[in-house]
CSV table of C-alpha atoms in Angstrom, one decimal:
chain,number,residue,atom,x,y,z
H,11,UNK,CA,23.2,9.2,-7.5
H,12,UNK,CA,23.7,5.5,-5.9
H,13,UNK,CA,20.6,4.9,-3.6
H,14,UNK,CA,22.9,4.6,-0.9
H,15,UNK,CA,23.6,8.1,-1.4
H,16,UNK,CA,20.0,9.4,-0.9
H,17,UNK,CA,19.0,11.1,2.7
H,18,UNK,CA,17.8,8.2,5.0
H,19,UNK,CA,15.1,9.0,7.4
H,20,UNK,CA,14.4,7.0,10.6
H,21,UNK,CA,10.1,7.2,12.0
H,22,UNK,CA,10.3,6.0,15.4
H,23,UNK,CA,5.8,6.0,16.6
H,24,UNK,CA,4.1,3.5,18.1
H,25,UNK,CA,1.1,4.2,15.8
H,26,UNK,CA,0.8,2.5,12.5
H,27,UNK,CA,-1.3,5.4,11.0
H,28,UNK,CA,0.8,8.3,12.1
H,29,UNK,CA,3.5,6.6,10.7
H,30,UNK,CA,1.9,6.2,7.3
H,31,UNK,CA,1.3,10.1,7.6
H,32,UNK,CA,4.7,11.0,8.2
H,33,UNK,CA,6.5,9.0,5.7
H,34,UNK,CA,3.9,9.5,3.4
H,35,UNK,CA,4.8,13.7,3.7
H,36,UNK,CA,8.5,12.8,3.6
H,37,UNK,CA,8.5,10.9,0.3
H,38,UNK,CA,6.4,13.5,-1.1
H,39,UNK,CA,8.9,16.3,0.2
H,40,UNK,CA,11.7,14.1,-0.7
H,41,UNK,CA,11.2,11.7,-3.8
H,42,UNK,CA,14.1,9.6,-3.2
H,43,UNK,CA,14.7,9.6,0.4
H,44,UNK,CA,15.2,6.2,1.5
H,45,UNK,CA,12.6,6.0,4.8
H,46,UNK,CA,12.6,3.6,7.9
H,47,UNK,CA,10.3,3.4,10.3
H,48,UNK,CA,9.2,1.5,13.5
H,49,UNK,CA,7.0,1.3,16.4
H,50,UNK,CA,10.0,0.7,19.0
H,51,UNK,CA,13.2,2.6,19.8
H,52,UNK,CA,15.5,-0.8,19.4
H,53,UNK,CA,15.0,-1.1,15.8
H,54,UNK,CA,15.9,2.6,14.7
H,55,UNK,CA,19.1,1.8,17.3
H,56,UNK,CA,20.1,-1.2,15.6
H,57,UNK,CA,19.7,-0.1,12.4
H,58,UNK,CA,22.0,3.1,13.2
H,59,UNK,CA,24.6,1.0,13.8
H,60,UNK,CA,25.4,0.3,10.4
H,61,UNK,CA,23.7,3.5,8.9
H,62,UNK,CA,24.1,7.4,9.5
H,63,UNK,CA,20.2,8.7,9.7
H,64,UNK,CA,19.7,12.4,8.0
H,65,UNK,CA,16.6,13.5,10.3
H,66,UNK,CA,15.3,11.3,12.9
H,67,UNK,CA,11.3,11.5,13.7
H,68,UNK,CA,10.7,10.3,17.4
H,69,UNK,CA,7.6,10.0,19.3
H,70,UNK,CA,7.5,11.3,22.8
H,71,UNK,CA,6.2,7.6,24.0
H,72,UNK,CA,7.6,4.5,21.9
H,73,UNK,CA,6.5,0.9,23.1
H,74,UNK,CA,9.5,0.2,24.5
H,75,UNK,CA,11.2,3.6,25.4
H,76,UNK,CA,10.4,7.0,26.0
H,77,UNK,CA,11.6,9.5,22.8
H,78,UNK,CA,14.1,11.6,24.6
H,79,UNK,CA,15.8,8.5,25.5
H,80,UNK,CA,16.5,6.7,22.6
H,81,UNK,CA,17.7,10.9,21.2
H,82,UNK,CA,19.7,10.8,24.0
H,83,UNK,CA,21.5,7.8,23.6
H,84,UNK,CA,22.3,8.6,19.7
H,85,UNK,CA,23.6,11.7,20.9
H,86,UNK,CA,26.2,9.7,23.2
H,87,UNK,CA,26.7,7.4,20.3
H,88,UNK,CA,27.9,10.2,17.8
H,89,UNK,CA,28.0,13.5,19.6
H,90,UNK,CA,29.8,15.1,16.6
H,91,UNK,CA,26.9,13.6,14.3
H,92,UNK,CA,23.8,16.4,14.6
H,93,UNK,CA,21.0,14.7,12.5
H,94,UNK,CA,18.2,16.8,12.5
H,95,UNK,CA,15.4,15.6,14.8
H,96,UNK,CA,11.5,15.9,15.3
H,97,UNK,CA,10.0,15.2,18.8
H,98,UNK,CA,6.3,14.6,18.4
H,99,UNK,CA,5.0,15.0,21.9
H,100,UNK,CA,1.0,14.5,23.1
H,101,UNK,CA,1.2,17.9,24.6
H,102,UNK,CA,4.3,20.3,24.6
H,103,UNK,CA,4.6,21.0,28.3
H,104,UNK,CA,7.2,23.9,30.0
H,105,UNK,CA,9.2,20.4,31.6
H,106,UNK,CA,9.2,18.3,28.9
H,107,UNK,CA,10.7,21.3,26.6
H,108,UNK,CA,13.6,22.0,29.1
H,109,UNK,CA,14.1,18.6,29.2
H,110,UNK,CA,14.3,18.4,25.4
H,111,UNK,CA,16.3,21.4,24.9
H,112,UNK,CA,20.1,20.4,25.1
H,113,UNK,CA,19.4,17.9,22.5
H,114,UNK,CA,19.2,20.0,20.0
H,115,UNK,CA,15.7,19.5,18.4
H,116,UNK,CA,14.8,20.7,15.3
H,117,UNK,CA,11.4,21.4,16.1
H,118,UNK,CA,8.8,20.3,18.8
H,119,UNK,CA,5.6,19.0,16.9
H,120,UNK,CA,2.5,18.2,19.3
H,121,UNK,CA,-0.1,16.1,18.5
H,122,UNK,CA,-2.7,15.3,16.9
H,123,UNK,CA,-0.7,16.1,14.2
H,124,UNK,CA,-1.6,17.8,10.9
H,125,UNK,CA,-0.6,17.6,7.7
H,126,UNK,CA,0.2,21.0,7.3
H,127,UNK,CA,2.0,21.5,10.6
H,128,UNK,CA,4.1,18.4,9.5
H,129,UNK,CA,4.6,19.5,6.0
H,130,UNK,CA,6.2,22.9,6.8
H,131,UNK,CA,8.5,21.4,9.8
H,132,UNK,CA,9.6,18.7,7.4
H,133,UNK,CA,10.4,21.1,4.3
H,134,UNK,CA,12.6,22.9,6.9
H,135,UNK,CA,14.3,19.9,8.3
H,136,UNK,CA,14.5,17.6,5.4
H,137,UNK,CA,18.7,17.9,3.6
H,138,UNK,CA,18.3,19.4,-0.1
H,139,UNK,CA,19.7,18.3,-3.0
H,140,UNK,CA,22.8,19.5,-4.0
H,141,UNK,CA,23.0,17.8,-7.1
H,142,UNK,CA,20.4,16.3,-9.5
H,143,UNK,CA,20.3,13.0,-9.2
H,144,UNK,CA,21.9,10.8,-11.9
H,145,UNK,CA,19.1,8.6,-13.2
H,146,UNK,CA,20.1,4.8,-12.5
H,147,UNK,CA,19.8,2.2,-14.5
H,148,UNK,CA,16.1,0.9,-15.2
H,149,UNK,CA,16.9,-3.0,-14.0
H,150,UNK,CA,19.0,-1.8,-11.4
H,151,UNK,CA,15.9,0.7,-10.0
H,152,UNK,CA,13.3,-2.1,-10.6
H,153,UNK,CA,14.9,-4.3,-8.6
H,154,UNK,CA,15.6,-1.8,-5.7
H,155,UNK,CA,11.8,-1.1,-5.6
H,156,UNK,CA,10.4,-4.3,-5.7
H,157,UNK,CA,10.6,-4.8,-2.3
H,158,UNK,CA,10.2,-1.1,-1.2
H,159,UNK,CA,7.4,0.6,-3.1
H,160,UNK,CA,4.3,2.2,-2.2
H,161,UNK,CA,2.0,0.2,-4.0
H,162,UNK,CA,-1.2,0.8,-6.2
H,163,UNK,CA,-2.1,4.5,-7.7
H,164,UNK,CA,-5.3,5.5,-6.6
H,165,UNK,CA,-7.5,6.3,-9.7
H,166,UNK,CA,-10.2,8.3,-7.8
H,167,UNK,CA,-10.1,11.5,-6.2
H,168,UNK,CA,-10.0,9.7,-2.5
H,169,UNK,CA,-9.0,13.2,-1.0
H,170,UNK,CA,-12.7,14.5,-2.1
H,171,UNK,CA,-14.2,11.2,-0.6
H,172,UNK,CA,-11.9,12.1,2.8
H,173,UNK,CA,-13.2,15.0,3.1
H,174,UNK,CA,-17.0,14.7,2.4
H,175,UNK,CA,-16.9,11.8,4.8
H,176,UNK,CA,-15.4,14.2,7.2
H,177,UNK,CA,-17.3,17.3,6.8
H,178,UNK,CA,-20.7,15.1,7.6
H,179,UNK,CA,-22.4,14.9,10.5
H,180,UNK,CA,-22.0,11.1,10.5
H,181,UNK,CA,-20.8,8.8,8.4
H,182,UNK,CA,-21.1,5.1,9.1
H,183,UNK,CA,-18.9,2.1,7.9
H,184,UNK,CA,-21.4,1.3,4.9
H,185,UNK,CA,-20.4,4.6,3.6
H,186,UNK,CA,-16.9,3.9,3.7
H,187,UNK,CA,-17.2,0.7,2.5
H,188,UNK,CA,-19.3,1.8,-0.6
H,189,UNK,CA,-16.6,4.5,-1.2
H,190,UNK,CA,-13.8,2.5,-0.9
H,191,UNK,CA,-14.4,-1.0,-2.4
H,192,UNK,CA,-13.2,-0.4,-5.6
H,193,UNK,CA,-9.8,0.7,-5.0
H,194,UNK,CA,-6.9,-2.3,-4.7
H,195,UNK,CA,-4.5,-0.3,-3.0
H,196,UNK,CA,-7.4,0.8,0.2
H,197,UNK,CA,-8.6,-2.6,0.6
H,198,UNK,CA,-5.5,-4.3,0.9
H,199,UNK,CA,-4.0,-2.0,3.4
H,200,UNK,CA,-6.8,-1.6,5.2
H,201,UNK,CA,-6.8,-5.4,5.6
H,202,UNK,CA,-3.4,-4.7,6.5
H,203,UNK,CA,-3.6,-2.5,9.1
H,204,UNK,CA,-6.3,-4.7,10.4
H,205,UNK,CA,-4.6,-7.5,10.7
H,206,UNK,CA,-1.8,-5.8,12.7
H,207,UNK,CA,-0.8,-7.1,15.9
H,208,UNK,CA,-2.3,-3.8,17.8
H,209,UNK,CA,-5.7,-4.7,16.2
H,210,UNK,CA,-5.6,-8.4,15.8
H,211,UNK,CA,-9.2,-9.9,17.8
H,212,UNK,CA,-8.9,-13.8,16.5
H,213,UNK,CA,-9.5,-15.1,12.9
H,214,UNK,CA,-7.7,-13.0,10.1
H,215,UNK,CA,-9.6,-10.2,8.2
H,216,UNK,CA,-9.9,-11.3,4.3
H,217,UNK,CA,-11.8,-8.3,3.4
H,218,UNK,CA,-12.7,-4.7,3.7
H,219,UNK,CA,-16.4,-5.1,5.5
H,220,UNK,CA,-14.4,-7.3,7.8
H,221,UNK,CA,-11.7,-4.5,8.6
H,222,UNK,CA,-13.7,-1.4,8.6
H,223,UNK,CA,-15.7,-2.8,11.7
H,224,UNK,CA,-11.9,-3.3,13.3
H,225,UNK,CA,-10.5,-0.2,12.6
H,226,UNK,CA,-13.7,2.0,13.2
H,227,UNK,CA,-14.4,5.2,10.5
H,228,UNK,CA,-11.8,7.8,12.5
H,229,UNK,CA,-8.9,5.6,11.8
H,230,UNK,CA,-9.8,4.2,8.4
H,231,UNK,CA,-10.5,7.8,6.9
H,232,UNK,CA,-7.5,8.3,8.4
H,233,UNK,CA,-5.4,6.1,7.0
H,234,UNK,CA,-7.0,6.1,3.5
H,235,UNK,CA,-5.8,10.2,3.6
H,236,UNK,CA,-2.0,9.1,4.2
H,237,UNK,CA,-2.3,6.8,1.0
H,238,UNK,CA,-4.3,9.7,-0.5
H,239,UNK,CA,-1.2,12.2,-0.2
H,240,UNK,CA,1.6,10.1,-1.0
H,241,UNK,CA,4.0,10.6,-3.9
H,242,UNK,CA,2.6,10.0,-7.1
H,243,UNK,CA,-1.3,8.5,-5.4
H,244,UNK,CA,-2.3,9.7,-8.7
H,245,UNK,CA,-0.5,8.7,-12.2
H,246,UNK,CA,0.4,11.6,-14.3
H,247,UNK,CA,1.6,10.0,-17.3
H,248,UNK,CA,-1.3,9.4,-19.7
H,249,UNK,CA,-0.1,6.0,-20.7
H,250,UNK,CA,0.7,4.3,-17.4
H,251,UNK,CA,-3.0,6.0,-16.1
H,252,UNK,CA,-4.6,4.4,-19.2
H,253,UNK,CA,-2.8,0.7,-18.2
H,254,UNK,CA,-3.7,1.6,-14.3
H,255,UNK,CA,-7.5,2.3,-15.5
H,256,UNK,CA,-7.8,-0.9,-17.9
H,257,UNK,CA,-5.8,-2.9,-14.8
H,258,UNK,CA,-8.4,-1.8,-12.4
H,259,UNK,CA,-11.0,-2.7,-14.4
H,260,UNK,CA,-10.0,-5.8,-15.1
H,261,UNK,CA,-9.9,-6.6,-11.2
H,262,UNK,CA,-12.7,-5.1,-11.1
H,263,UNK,CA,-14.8,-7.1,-12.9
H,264,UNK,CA,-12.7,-10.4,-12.0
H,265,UNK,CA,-13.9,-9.4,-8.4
H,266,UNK,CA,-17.6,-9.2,-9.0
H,267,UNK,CA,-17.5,-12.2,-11.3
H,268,UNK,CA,-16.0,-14.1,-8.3
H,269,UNK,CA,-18.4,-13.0,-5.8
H,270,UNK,CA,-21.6,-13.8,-7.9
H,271,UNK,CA,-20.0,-17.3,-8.1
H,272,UNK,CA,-19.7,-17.6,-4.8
H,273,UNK,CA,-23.0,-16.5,-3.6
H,274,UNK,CA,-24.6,-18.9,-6.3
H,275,UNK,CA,-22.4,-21.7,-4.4
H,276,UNK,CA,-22.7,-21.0,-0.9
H,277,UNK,CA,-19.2,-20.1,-0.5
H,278,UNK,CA,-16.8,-17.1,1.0
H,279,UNK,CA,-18.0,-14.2,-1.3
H,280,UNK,CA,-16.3,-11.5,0.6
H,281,UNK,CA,-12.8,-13.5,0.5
H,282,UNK,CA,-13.5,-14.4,-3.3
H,283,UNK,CA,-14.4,-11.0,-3.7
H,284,UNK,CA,-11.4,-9.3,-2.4
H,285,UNK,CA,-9.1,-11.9,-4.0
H,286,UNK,CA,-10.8,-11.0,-7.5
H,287,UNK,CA,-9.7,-7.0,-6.4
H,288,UNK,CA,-6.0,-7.7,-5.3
H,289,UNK,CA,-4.8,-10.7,-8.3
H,290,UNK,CA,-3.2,-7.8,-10.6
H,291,UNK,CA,-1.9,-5.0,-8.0
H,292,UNK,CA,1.5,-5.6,-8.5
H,293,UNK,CA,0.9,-4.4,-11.9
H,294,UNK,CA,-0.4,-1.3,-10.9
H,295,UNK,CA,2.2,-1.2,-8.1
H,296,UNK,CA,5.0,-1.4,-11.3
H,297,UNK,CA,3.0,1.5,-13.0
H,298,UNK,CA,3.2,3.6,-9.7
H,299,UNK,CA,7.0,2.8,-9.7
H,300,UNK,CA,7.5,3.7,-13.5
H,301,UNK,CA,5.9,7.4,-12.9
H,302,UNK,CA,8.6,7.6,-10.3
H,303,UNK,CA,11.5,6.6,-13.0
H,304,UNK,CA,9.9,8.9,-15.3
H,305,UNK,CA,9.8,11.6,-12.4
H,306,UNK,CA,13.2,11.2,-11.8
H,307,UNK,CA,13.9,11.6,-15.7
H,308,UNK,CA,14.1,8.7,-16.9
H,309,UNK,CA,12.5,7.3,-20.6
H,310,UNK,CA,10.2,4.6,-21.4
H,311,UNK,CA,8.8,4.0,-25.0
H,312,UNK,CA,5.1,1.5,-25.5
H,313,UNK,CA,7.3,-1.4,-26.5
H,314,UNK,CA,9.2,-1.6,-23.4
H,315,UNK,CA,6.3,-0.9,-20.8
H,316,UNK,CA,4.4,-3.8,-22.2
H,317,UNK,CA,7.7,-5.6,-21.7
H,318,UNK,CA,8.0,-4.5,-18.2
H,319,UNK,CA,4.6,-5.0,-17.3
H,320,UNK,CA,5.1,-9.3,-18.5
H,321,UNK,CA,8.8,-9.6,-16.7
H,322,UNK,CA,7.8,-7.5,-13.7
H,323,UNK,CA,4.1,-7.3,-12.5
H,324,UNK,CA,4.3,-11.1,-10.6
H,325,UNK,CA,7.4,-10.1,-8.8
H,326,UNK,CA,5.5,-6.8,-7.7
H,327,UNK,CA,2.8,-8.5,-6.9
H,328,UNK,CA,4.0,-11.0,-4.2
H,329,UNK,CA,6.6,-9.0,-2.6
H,330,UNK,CA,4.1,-6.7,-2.2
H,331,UNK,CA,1.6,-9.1,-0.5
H,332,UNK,CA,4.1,-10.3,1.9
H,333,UNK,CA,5.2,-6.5,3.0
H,334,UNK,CA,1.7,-5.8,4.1
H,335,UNK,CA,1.4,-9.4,5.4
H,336,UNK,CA,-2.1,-9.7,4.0
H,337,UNK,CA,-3.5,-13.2,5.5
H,338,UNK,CA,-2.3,-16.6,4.1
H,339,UNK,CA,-6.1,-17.6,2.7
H,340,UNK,CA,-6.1,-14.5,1.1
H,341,UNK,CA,-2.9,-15.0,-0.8
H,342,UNK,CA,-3.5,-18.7,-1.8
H,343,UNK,CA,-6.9,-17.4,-3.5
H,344,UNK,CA,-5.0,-14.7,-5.5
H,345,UNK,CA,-2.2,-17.4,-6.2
H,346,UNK,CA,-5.1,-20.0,-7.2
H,347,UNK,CA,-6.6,-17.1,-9.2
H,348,UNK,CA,-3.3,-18.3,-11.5
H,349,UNK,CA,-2.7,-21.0,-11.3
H,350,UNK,CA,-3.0,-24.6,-9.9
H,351,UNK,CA,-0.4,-26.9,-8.6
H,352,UNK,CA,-0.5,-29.8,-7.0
H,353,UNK,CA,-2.5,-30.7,-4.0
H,354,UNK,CA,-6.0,-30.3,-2.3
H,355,UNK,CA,-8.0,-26.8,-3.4
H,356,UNK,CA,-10.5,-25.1,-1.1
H,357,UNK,CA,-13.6,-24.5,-3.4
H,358,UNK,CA,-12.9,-20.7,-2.9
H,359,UNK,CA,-9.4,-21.4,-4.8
H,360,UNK,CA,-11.1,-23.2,-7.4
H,361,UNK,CA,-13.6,-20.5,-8.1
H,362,UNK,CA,-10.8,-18.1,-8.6
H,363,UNK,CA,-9.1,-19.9,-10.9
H,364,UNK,CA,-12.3,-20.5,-12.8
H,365,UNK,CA,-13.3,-16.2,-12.6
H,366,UNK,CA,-10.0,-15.7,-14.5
H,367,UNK,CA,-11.2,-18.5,-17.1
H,368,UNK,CA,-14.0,-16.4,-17.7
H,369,UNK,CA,-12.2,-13.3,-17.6
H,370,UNK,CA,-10.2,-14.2,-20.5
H,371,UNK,CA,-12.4,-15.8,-22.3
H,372,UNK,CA,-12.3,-14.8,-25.9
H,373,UNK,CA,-15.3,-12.4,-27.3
H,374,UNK,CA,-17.9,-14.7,-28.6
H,375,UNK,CA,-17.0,-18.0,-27.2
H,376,UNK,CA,-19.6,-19.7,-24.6
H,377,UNK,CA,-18.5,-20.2,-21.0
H,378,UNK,CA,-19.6,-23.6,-21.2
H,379,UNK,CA,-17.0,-24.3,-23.3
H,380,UNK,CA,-15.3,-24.6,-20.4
H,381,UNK,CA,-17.0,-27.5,-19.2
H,382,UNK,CA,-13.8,-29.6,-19.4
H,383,UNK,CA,-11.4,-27.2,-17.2
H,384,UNK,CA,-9.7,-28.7,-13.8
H,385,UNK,CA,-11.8,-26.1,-12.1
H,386,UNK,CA,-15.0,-26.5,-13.4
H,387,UNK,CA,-14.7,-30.6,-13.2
H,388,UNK,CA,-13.5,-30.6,-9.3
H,389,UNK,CA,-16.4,-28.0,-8.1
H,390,UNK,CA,-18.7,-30.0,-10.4
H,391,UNK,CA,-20.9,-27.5,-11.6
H,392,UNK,CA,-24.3,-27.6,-13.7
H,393,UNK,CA,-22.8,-25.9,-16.8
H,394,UNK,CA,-26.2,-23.7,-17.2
H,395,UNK,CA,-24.4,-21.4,-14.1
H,396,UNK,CA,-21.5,-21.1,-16.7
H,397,UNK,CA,-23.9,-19.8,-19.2
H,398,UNK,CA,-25.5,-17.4,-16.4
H,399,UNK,CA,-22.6,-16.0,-15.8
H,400,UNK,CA,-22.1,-12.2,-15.8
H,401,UNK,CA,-19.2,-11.4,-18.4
H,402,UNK,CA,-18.8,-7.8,-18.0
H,403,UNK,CA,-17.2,-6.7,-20.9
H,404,UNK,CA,-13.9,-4.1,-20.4
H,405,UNK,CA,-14.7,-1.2,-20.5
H,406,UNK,CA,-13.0,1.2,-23.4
């Protein structure tokens, strides 16, 4: 089936982490439904201008409109078109339901919304399948992703982490932090999130202890549940888990290298640190993508996923970075963690490309071998730190 083919759904809510919620329950109702969504009615009505919507999810209250509006005006745009639509209302008052009525609603969802609640309205209202789906070529599904992917799996149970954090008494942002830091795909959209225009307060978030204060524990929980839920959050295939656990650790352990660097120098550890984390998600990103093709029904032997994984995982990588419009220091760390070009280098972007000089330094060779490096020359250090260094070795 050509992707143009696929059910389209249009999110119309002014908040980022309902949203996330209800296209993260669509996608995993609906594998290959293509999903829009937007804070404001003018963007879902300028994007049905070119494109016929299969269910339309509206909030009562957008930022520019109210809900029953902008379903009234598709209505007058296509009365013989009847997409199915959700009104998601703060309360369901006896006015606003007759007022709602003659449009035809497919159901009346109130808020706060739950994921149960939304999950059995959507199973009702999302179009099935008539056909499986013809698997489409591997390049041709690649490159369609690329720029419209979910990101990172998550490789521990978050859910069980949601929920113990909600079932406490309290639970403060040092919790969360602790709980979280070690997952790619939380941090960066977390700093994501943060760094939206609704929550926006000044300088740019680079990390997770600087979001966390910003978003406050309700809404980070929150939004760490929608990743939580969504479409293959977990890898199934023992292969890709095993290349998402050793590409984890490897970030892992580039992030903690680059943070006891920093502290030894005076420099940005949390920025360092959180660069370290993100410089290999859109490998895992790819690996999320492949468990979808494999979903779908599609093959993949070893030979070609180390392939993939060398052609692919750079492209991943940066679209996904500009999508969630993580901040421009951030990204010129994970770019420096590569490579670097010409020009004048923060000493932060330096240290990063020095962390993956260690990283991949070969079993049994010194890190003051490296004495001669770019990096290690320009942030003129006393080669005995080198030798201090904390290699953690992969683990198996």
């Amino acid at each position: 089936m050509h992707p143009s083919a696929l059910p389209l759904v249009l999110i119309a809510h002014p908040d980022p982490a309902s949203r996330e919620l209800i296209e993260a329950q669509v996608r995993a109702l609906q594998p290959g439904a293509r999903v829009q969504a937007s804070a404001d009615g003018a963007s879902v009505l300028a994007g049905e201008q070119t494109q016929a919507a299969d269910l339309l999810i509206v909030a009562a209250a957008l930022s520019d409109m109210r809900g029953l509006d902008l379903l009234r005006e598709l209505r007058r745009r296509a009365p013989a078109r009847r997409a199915s639509c959700l009104l998601v209302d703060a309360e369901a008052d006896s006015a606003s339901v007759r007022e709602a009525l003659p449009l035809g609603l497919s159901a009346y969802l109130t808020r706060p919304l739950s994921a149960e609640q939304l999950g059995r309205r959507l199973r009702s209202a999302l179009p099935q399948a008539s056909e499986q789906a013809a698997v489409p070529p591997l390049s041709d599904y690649l490159h369609d992703r690329r720029t419209d992917n979910q990101g990172a799996p998550l490789l521990a149970d978050i859910r069980a982490a949601v929920a113990q954090c909600l079932r406490a008494d309290r639970c403060d942002l040092g919790e969360l932090e602790e709980s979280f830091a070690g997952e790619p795909q939380i941090a960066a959209r977390l700093i994501s999130v943060a760094n939206s225009a609704a929550n926006y307060q000044g300088a740019a978030c680079q990390s997770l202890a600087h979001a966390l204060p910003r978003l406050g524990v309700k809404r980070a929980l929150n939004l760490v549940l929608s990743l939580a839920i969504q479409r293959n959050a977990r890898l199934a295939d023992e292969r890709l888990l095993r290349q998402a656990r050793a590409a984890t650790g490897q970030a892992q352990r580039a992030a903690e290298l680059a943070l006891w660097l920093a502290q030894r120098l005076g420099l940005d550890g949390e920025s360092c640190y959180t660069a370290g984390l993100l410089q290999n998600i859109g490998e895992l990103a790819l690996l999320r993508v492949l468990q979808d093709w494999l979903d779908a029904g599609g093959e993949l032997d070893e030979p070609t996923l180390e392939r993939l994984l060398a052609e692919h995982a750079a492209g991943f990588g940066s679209a996904l970075r500009a999508q969630w419009r993580l901040p421009l220091g951030l990204r010129q760390l994970i770019a420096a963690y590569y490579a670097l070009g010409a020009g004048v280098f923060s000493r932060e972007a330096l240290l990063l490309n020095l962390t993956r000089q260690l990283v991949e330094l070969p079993e049994g060779q010194a890190p003051a071998s490296l004495a001669d490096e770019r990096a290690v020359r320009l942030l003129r250090l006393d080669l005995a730190l080198l030798d201090d260094a904390p290699l953690i070795p992969a683990r198996s």
